Amino acid sequence: MKLIKIAVTALLILAFTSVNAQDELMKELDSVPKEKEVASAAFKGLQICNMQSTKLPAQGEFYFLVTHRFGDLKNGINNFFGLDNAFTKLGGIYGATDWLSLSVSRHTYQKIFEFAIKYRLANQQIDGFPVTIVGYNTMDINSELNTDLYPGLKFNNRLAFTTQLLVSRKFSNSFSAELAGIFVHKNLYDALYEQKDVYLVGAGTRYKIAKRLSLNLDYAVRVNLPEDTQSIYRNPLTLGLDIETGGHVFQLVFSNSQAMNDVALFSNAGGDWGKGSLYFGFNMYRVF
């Protein structure tokens, strides 16, 4: 009987020790910092409407893009509601890594070649970092300029640049918003109507109205216009509709900018929403 008591006591001590050790192990595991979960993309498309969104291609993805902006709608039947004089953009975007993409495009507007780099600096996290931060830089080469009009033309005169800092937050599955700081620099410009350097603050939103549809809006305001400016250009304002088709996004847009390269978009928007001077078009991406 004494041996039985000793054995039972030993088993109880062993069981208590085992449970206590498991509790200590679980406490240690709970105390290990867990990696924050990254929130899903705030925007479905690489662009909100005209402005860039904070979405990037995944590593190894290649996007072929075709975008159009038709002529001024206010001219009505005279230009067949814009179909007679469209601008076109063709290009490709490659995801070099999950946080870096490279792109090149050709525009019929001024026969521009546009090169761009897009890079993610921070991700919005669930119960963590509150926003996604992305940098975006472009360089334009205006191949339309010629020495007949500009006898002293140099290659440097063909160049123009933008630098953009994009900050977005996905507030819910239905609503996302973005703020942007934008800088535009031109090596060649019309001093009567343009500026060499333009600073803008931009904003964009996306609101999901159905399973595969969302309304988008983007706008940028120039903040360094001189009081006596004679600029004939306006702040770019664009309204769009995202249509998700098989994992891809097709975008319909109405904008007061017909040009689609970022330099002209932010500094040479010639339409006027108040007077019905608008340009209808679309953005179409195909991923490989």
Coordinates of N, CA and C in Angstrom, one line a residue, residues 82-262:
G82 N -16.3 63.4 -80.4 CA -14.9 63.1 -79.9 C -14.2 62.0 -80.6
L83 N -15.0 61.2 -81.4 CA -14.4 60.0 -82.0 C -13.4 60.3 -83.2
D84 N -13.6 61.5 -83.7 CA -12.7 61.9 -84.8 C -11.3 62.2 -84.5
N85 N -11.0 62.6 -83.2 CA -9.7 63.0 -82.8 C -9.3 62.5 -81.5
A86 N -9.0 61.2 -81.4 CA -8.6 60.6 -80.2 C -7.1 60.6 -79.9
F87 N -6.7 60.6 -78.7 CA -5.3 60.4 -78.3 C -5.2 58.9 -77.8
T88 N -4.1 58.3 -78.1 CA -3.8 56.9 -77.7 C -2.5 56.8 -76.9
K89 N -2.6 55.9 -76.0 CA -1.4 55.5 -75.2 C -1.2 54.0 -75.3
L90 N -0.1 53.5 -75.7 CA 0.3 52.1 -75.6 C 1.5 51.9 -74.8
G91 N 1.5 50.8 -74.0 CA 2.6 50.7 -73.1 C 2.7 49.3 -72.4
G92 N 3.7 49.1 -71.6 CA 3.9 47.9 -70.8 C 4.4 48.2 -69.5
I93 N 4.0 47.4 -68.5 CA 4.4 47.6 -67.1 C 4.9 46.2 -66.6
Y94 N 6.1 46.2 -66.0 CA 6.7 44.9 -65.5 C 6.9 45.0 -64.0
G95 N 6.5 44.0 -63.3 CA 6.7 43.9 -61.9 C 8.1 43.3 -61.6
A96 N 9.1 44.1 -61.4 CA 10.5 43.6 -61.2 C 10.5 42.8 -59.9
T97 N 9.9 43.4 -58.8 CA 9.7 42.7 -57.5 C 8.3 43.0 -57.1
D98 N 7.9 42.5 -55.9 CA 6.6 42.8 -55.4 C 6.4 44.3 -55.0
W99 N 7.6 45.0 -54.9 CA 7.5 46.4 -54.4 C 8.1 47.4 -55.4
L100 N 8.4 46.9 -56.6 CA 9.0 47.7 -57.7 C 8.5 47.4 -59.0
S101 N 8.1 48.4 -59.8 CA 7.7 48.1 -61.2 C 8.3 49.2 -62.1
L102 N 8.5 48.7 -63.4 CA 9.1 49.6 -64.4 C 8.1 49.6 -65.6
S103 N 8.0 50.8 -66.2 CA 7.1 50.9 -67.3 C 7.6 51.8 -68.4
V104 N 7.1 51.6 -69.6 CA 7.4 52.5 -70.8 C 6.1 52.6 -71.6
S105 N 5.8 53.8 -72.1 CA 4.6 53.9 -73.0 C 4.9 55.0 -74.1
R106 N 4.1 54.9 -75.1 CA 4.2 55.8 -76.2 C 2.8 56.5 -76.4
H107 N 2.8 57.8 -76.5 CA 1.6 58.6 -76.6 C 1.6 59.3 -77.9
T108 N 0.4 59.3 -78.5 CA 0.2 60.1 -79.8 C 0.3 61.6 -79.5
Y109 N 0.0 62.0 -78.3 CA 0.1 63.4 -77.9 C 1.6 63.8 -77.8
Q110 N 2.0 64.7 -78.7 CA 3.4 65.2 -78.8 C 4.4 64.0 -79.1
K111 N 3.9 62.9 -79.5 CA 4.7 61.7 -79.8 C 5.7 61.5 -78.7
I112 N 5.1 61.5 -77.5 CA 5.9 61.3 -76.2 C 6.2 59.9 -75.9
F113 N 7.4 59.6 -75.5 CA 7.8 58.4 -74.9 C 7.9 58.7 -73.4
E114 N 7.2 57.9 -72.6 CA 7.1 58.1 -71.1 C 7.7 56.9 -70.4
F115 N 8.7 57.1 -69.6 CA 9.3 56.1 -68.8 C 8.9 56.3 -67.3
A116 N 8.6 55.2 -66.6 CA 8.2 55.4 -65.2 C 8.7 54.3 -64.3
I117 N 8.9 54.6 -63.0 CA 9.3 53.7 -62.0 C 8.3 53.9 -60.8
K118 N 7.9 52.8 -60.3 CA 6.9 52.9 -59.1 C 7.4 51.9 -58.0
Y119 N 7.4 52.4 -56.8 CA 8.0 51.6 -55.7 C 7.3 51.8 -54.4
R120 N 7.0 50.7 -53.7 CA 6.3 50.7 -52.5 C 7.3 51.0 -51.3
L121 N 6.9 52.0 -50.5 CA 7.8 52.3 -49.3 C 7.2 51.7 -48.0
A122 N 5.9 51.5 -48.0 CA 5.3 50.9 -46.8 C 3.9 50.4 -47.2
N123 N 3.5 49.3 -46.4 CA 2.2 48.7 -46.6 C 1.3 49.0 -45.5
Q124 N 0.0 49.2 -45.8 CA -1.0 49.2 -44.8 C -1.2 47.9 -44.2
Q125 N -1.2 47.8 -42.8 CA -1.3 46.5 -42.1 C -2.6 46.5 -41.3
I126 N -3.2 45.3 -41.2 CA -4.3 45.1 -40.3 C -3.8 45.2 -38.8
D127 N -4.4 46.1 -38.1 CA -4.0 46.3 -36.7 C -2.5 46.7 -36.6
G128 N -2.1 47.5 -37.6 CA -0.7 47.9 -37.7 C -0.5 49.2 -38.4
F129 N 0.4 49.3 -39.2 CA 0.7 50.6 -39.9 C -0.5 51.0 -40.7
P130 N -1.0 52.3 -40.6 CA -2.3 52.7 -41.1 C -2.4 53.0 -42.6
V131 N -1.3 53.1 -43.3 CA -1.5 53.6 -44.7 C -0.4 52.8 -45.6
T132 N -0.7 52.8 -46.9 CA 0.3 52.4 -47.9 C 0.9 53.6 -48.5
I133 N 2.3 53.6 -48.6 CA 3.0 54.7 -49.2 C 3.8 54.2 -50.4
V134 N 3.6 54.9 -51.5 CA 4.3 54.5 -52.8 C 4.9 55.8 -53.4
G135 N 6.1 55.6 -54.0 CA 6.7 56.6 -54.8 C 6.5 56.4 -56.3
Y136 N 6.4 57.4 -57.1 CA 6.2 57.3 -58.5 C 7.0 58.4 -59.2
N137 N 7.8 58.0 -60.2 CA 8.6 59.0 -61.0 C 8.4 58.7 -62.5
T138 N 8.3 59.8 -63.3 CA 8.2 59.7 -64.7 C 9.2 60.6 -65.4
M139 N 9.6 60.2 -66.6 CA 10.4 61.0 -67.5 C 9.8 61.0 -68.9
D140 N 9.5 62.1 -69.4 CA 9.0 62.2 -70.8 C 10.1 62.6 -71.8
I141 N 10.0 62.1 -73.0 CA 10.8 62.5 -74.1 C 9.9 62.9 -75.2
N142 N 9.8 64.2 -75.5 CA 9.0 64.8 -76.6 C 9.7 64.6 -77.9
S143 N 9.2 63.6 -78.7 CA 9.9 63.4 -80.0 C 9.3 64.2 -81.1
E144 N 8.2 65.0 -80.8 CA 7.6 65.8 -81.9 C 8.4 67.1 -82.2
L145 N 9.1 67.6 -81.2 CA 9.9 68.8 -81.4 C 10.9 68.6 -82.5
N146 N 11.1 69.6 -83.3 CA 12.1 69.5 -84.4 C 12.8 70.8 -84.6
T147 N 14.0 70.8 -85.2 CA 14.8 71.9 -85.4 C 14.3 73.0 -86.3
D148 N 13.3 72.6 -87.1 CA 12.7 73.6 -88.0 C 12.0 74.7 -87.2
L149 N 11.3 74.3 -86.1 CA 10.6 75.3 -85.3 C 11.6 75.8 -84.2
Y150 N 12.5 74.9 -83.7 CA 13.4 75.3 -82.7 C 14.8 75.1 -83.1
P151 N 15.4 76.0 -83.8 CA 16.8 75.8 -84.4 C 17.8 75.4 -83.4
G152 N 17.7 75.9 -82.2 CA 18.7 75.6 -81.2 C 18.4 74.4 -80.3
L153 N 17.5 73.6 -80.8 CA 17.0 72.5 -80.0 C 18.0 71.5 -79.6
K154 N 18.1 71.2 -78.3 CA 18.9 70.2 -77.7 C 18.1 69.0 -77.1
F155 N 18.7 67.9 -77.0 CA 18.0 66.7 -76.5 C 17.4 67.0 -75.1
N156 N 18.1 67.8 -74.3 CA 17.7 68.1 -72.9 C 16.3 68.9 -73.0
N157 N 16.1 69.6 -74.1 CA 14.9 70.4 -74.2 C 13.6 69.5 -74.3
R158 N 13.9 68.3 -74.7 CA 12.8 67.4 -75.0 C 12.2 66.7 -73.6
L159 N 13.0 66.9 -72.6 CA 12.7 66.2 -71.3 C 11.7 66.9 -70.4
A160 N 10.9 66.2 -69.7 CA 10.1 66.7 -68.6 C 9.9 65.6 -67.6
F161 N 9.6 65.9 -66.4 CA 9.6 65.0 -65.3 C 8.5 65.2 -64.3
T162 N 8.1 64.1 -63.6 CA 7.2 64.2 -62.4 C 7.8 63.4 -61.3
T163 N 7.6 63.9 -60.1 CA 7.9 63.1 -58.9 C 6.6 63.1 -58.0
Q164 N 6.2 61.9 -57.6 CA 4.9 61.8 -56.8 C 5.1 60.9 -55.6
L165 N 4.5 61.4 -54.5 CA 4.4 60.6 -53.3 C 2.9 60.3 -53.0
L166 N 2.5 59.0 -53.1 CA 1.2 58.6 -53.0 C 0.9 57.9 -51.6
V167 N -0.1 58.3 -50.9 CA -0.4 57.7 -49.6 C -1.9 57.3 -49.6
S168 N -2.2 56.1 -49.4 CA -3.6 55.6 -49.5 C -4.0 54.8 -48.2
R169 N -5.3 54.7 -48.0 CA -5.8 53.9 -46.9 C -7.1 53.2 -47.4
K170 N -7.2 52.0 -47.1 CA -8.4 51.2 -47.4 C -9.2 51.3 -46.1
F171 N -10.3 52.0 -46.1 CA -11.1 52.2 -44.9 C -12.1 51.0 -44.7
S172 N -12.5 50.4 -45.8 CA -13.4 49.3 -45.7 C -13.4 48.6 -47.1
N173 N -14.1 47.5 -47.2 CA -14.2 46.8 -48.5 C -14.8 47.7 -49.6
S174 N -15.5 48.7 -49.2 CA -16.2 49.5 -50.2 C -15.5 50.9 -50.4
F175 N -14.7 51.4 -49.5 CA -14.2 52.7 -49.6 C -12.7 52.8 -49.4
S176 N -12.0 53.5 -50.3 CA -10.6 53.7 -50.2 C -10.3 55.2 -50.6
A177 N -9.2 55.8 -50.1 CA -8.9 57.1 -50.4 C -7.4 57.3 -50.5
E178 N -7.0 58.3 -51.3 CA -5.5 58.5 -51.5 C -5.2 60.0 -51.5
L179 N -4.1 60.4 -51.0 CA -3.6 61.7 -51.1 C -2.2 61.7 -51.8
A180 N -1.9 62.7 -52.5 CA -0.7 62.7 -53.3 C 0.0 64.1 -53.3
G181 N 1.3 64.1 -53.1 CA 2.1 65.3 -53.3 C 2.8 65.1 -54.7
I182 N 2.7 66.1 -55.6 CA 3.1 66.0 -57.0 C 4.0 67.2 -57.3
F183 N 5.1 66.9 -58.0 CA 6.0 67.9 -58.5 C 6.2 67.7 -60.0
V184 N 6.0 68.7 -60.8 CA 6.2 68.6 -62.3 C 7.3 69.6 -62.7
H185 N 8.3 69.1 -63.5 CA 9.3 70.0 -64.0 C 9.4 69.8 -65.5
K186 N 9.5 71.0 -66.2 CA 9.7 71.0 -67.7 C 11.0 71.7 -68.1
N187 N 11.7 71.1 -69.0 CA 12.9 71.8 -69.4 C 12.6 72.8 -70.5
L188 N 11.5 72.6 -71.2 CA 11.0 73.5 -72.3 C 9.5 73.8 -72.0
Y189 N 9.2 75.1 -72.0 CA 7.8 75.5 -71.6 C 7.5 76.9 -72.2
D190 N 6.2 77.1 -72.4 CA 5.7 78.4 -72.8 C 5.5 79.3 -71.6
A191 N 6.4 80.3 -71.4 CA 6.4 81.1 -70.2 C 5.2 82.0 -70.1
L192 N 4.4 82.2 -71.2 CA 3.2 83.0 -71.1 C 2.1 82.3 -70.4
Y193 N 2.0 81.0 -70.6 CA 0.9 80.2 -70.1 C 1.3 79.1 -69.1
E194 N 2.6 78.8 -69.1 CA 3.1 77.6 -68.3 C 4.1 78.0 -67.3
Q195 N 4.4 77.1 -66.4 CA 5.5 77.3 -65.4 C 6.6 76.2 -65.6
K196 N 7.8 76.5 -65.3 CA 8.8 75.6 -65.3 C 8.6 74.5 -64.3
D197 N 8.2 74.9 -63.1 CA 8.0 73.9 -62.0 C 6.6 74.1 -61.5
V198 N 5.9 73.0 -61.3 CA 4.5 73.1 -60.8 C 4.4 72.1 -59.6
Y199 N 3.8 72.6 -58.5 CA 3.5 71.8 -57.3 C 2.0 71.6 -57.2
L200 N 1.6 70.4 -56.9 CA 0.2 70.1 -56.8 C 0.0 69.2 -55.6
V201 N -1.3 69.3 -55.1 CA -1.8 68.3 -54.1 C -2.9 67.6 -54.7
G202 N -2.9 66.3 -54.7 CA -3.9 65.5 -55.4 C -4.6 64.6 -54.4
A203 N -5.8 64.2 -54.8 CA -6.6 63.3 -54.0 C -7.5 62.4 -54.9
G204 N -7.7 61.2 -54.4 CA -8.5 60.3 -55.2 C -9.3 59.3 -54.2
T205 N -10.4 58.9 -54.7 CA -11.3 58.0 -53.9 C -11.8 56.8 -54.8
R206 N -12.2 55.8 -54.2 CA -12.9 54.6 -54.8 C -14.0 54.2 -53.9
Y207 N -15.2 54.1 -54.5 CA -16.4 53.6 -53.7 C -17.0 52.5 -54.5
K208 N -17.1 51.3 -53.9 CA -17.7 50.1 -54.5 C -19.2 50.2 -54.5
I209 N -19.8 50.2 -55.6 CA -21.3 50.3 -55.7 C -21.9 48.9 -56.0
A210 N -21.2 48.0 -56.5 CA -21.7 46.6 -56.7 C -20.5 45.7 -56.7
K211 N -20.8 44.4 -56.8 CA -19.8 43.3 -56.7 C -18.6 43.6 -57.6
R212 N -18.8 44.0 -58.8 CA -17.8 44.2 -59.8 C -17.7 45.7 -60.3
L213 N -18.3 46.6 -59.7 CA -18.3 48.0 -60.1 C -17.9 48.9 -59.0
S214 N -17.2 50.0 -59.3 CA -16.9 51.0 -58.4 C -16.8 52.3 -59.1
L215 N -17.2 53.4 -58.3 CA -17.0 54.8 -58.8 C -15.7 55.4 -58.3
N216 N -15.0 56.0 -59.2 CA -13.7 56.5 -58.8 C -13.6 58.0 -59.1
L217 N -12.8 58.8 -58.4 CA -12.7 60.2 -58.6 C -11.3 60.6 -58.3
D218 N -10.6 61.4 -59.1 CA -9.3 62.0 -58.7 C -9.2 63.4 -59.2
Y219 N -8.5 64.2 -58.4 CA -8.4 65.7 -58.6 C -7.1 66.1 -58.0
A220 N -6.5 67.1 -58.7 CA -5.2 67.7 -58.3 C -5.3 69.2 -58.4
V221 N -4.9 69.9 -57.4 CA -4.9 71.4 -57.4 C -3.5 71.9 -57.4
R222 N -3.2 72.9 -58.3 CA -1.9 73.5 -58.4 C -1.8 74.6 -57.3
V223 N -0.7 74.5 -56.5 CA -0.6 75.3 -55.3 C 0.4 76.5 -55.4
N224 N 1.1 76.5 -56.6 CA 2.1 77.6 -56.7 C 1.8 78.5 -57.9
L225 N 0.6 78.7 -58.3 CA 0.2 79.5 -59.4 C 0.4 81.0 -59.0
P226 N 1.1 81.8 -59.8 CA 1.2 83.2 -59.5 C -0.1 83.9 -59.6
E227 N -0.3 84.9 -58.8 CA -1.6 85.6 -58.7 C -1.9 86.3 -60.1
D228 N -0.9 86.7 -60.8 CA -1.2 87.3 -62.1 C -1.0 86.4 -63.3
T229 N -1.2 85.1 -63.0 CA -1.0 84.1 -64.1 C -2.0 84.2 -65.2
Q230 N -1.6 83.9 -66.4 CA -2.4 84.0 -67.6 C -2.7 82.5 -68.1
S231 N -2.5 81.6 -67.2 CA -2.6 80.2 -67.6 C -4.0 79.9 -68.2
I232 N -4.0 79.2 -69.3 CA -5.2 78.7 -69.9 C -5.6 77.3 -69.5
Y233 N -4.8 76.8 -68.5 CA -5.0 75.4 -68.1 C -5.7 75.4 -66.7
R234 N -6.3 74.2 -66.5 CA -7.1 74.1 -65.2 C -6.6 72.9 -64.4
N235 N -7.1 72.8 -63.2 CA -6.8 71.7 -62.4 C -7.4 70.4 -62.9
P236 N -6.7 69.3 -63.0 CA -7.3 68.1 -63.6 C -8.3 67.4 -62.7
L237 N -9.5 67.1 -63.2 CA -10.6 66.5 -62.5 C -11.1 65.4 -63.3
T238 N -11.2 64.1 -62.8 CA -11.6 63.0 -63.6 C -12.5 62.1 -62.8
L239 N -13.6 61.7 -63.4 CA -14.6 60.7 -62.9 C -14.5 59.4 -63.6
G240 N -14.5 58.3 -62.9 CA -14.3 57.0 -63.6 C -15.2 55.9 -63.0
L241 N -15.3 54.9 -63.8 CA -16.1 53.7 -63.4 C -15.2 52.5 -63.7
D242 N -14.9 51.7 -62.6 CA -14.1 50.5 -62.7 C -15.1 49.3 -62.9
I243 N -14.7 48.5 -63.9 CA -15.5 47.3 -64.2 C -14.5 46.1 -64.1
E244 N -14.7 45.3 -63.1 CA -13.9 44.1 -62.9 C -14.3 43.0 -63.8
T245 N -13.4 42.5 -64.6 CA -13.8 41.4 -65.5 C -12.7 40.3 -65.4
G246 N -13.1 39.2 -64.8 CA -12.2 38.1 -64.7 C -10.8 38.4 -64.1
G247 N -10.9 39.2 -63.0 CA -9.7 39.5 -62.3 C -8.9 40.7 -62.8
H248 N -9.4 41.3 -63.9 CA -8.8 42.5 -64.5 C -9.8 43.6 -64.4
V249 N -9.3 44.8 -64.5 CA -10.1 46.0 -64.4 C -10.1 46.8 -65.7
F250 N -11.3 47.1 -66.2 CA -11.5 48.0 -67.3 C -12.1 49.3 -66.8
Q251 N -11.5 50.4 -67.2 CA -11.9 51.7 -66.6 C -12.5 52.6 -67.7
L252 N -13.7 53.2 -67.4 CA -14.3 54.2 -68.2 C -14.1 55.5 -67.5
V253 N -13.7 56.6 -68.2 CA -13.4 57.9 -67.6 C -13.9 59.0 -68.3
F254 N -14.3 60.1 -67.6 CA -14.6 61.4 -68.1 C -13.6 62.4 -67.4
S255 N -12.9 63.2 -68.2 CA -11.9 64.0 -67.7 C -11.8 65.4 -68.4
N256 N -11.2 66.4 -67.8 CA -11.0 67.6 -68.5 C -9.5 67.7 -69.0
S257 N -8.8 66.5 -69.0 CA -7.5 66.4 -69.6 C -7.6 65.3 -70.7
Q258 N -7.2 65.7 -71.9 CA -7.2 64.7 -73.0 C -5.8 64.0 -73.0
A259 N -4.8 64.7 -72.7 CA -3.4 64.1 -72.6 C -3.4 63.1 -71.4
M260 N -2.6 62.0 -71.6 CA -2.6 61.0 -70.5 C -1.2 60.9 -69.9
N261 N -0.2 61.5 -70.4 CA 1.1 61.5 -69.7 C 1.0 62.4 -68.5
D262 N 1.7 62.0 -67.4 CA 1.5 62.7 -66.1 C 1.9 64.1 -66.2

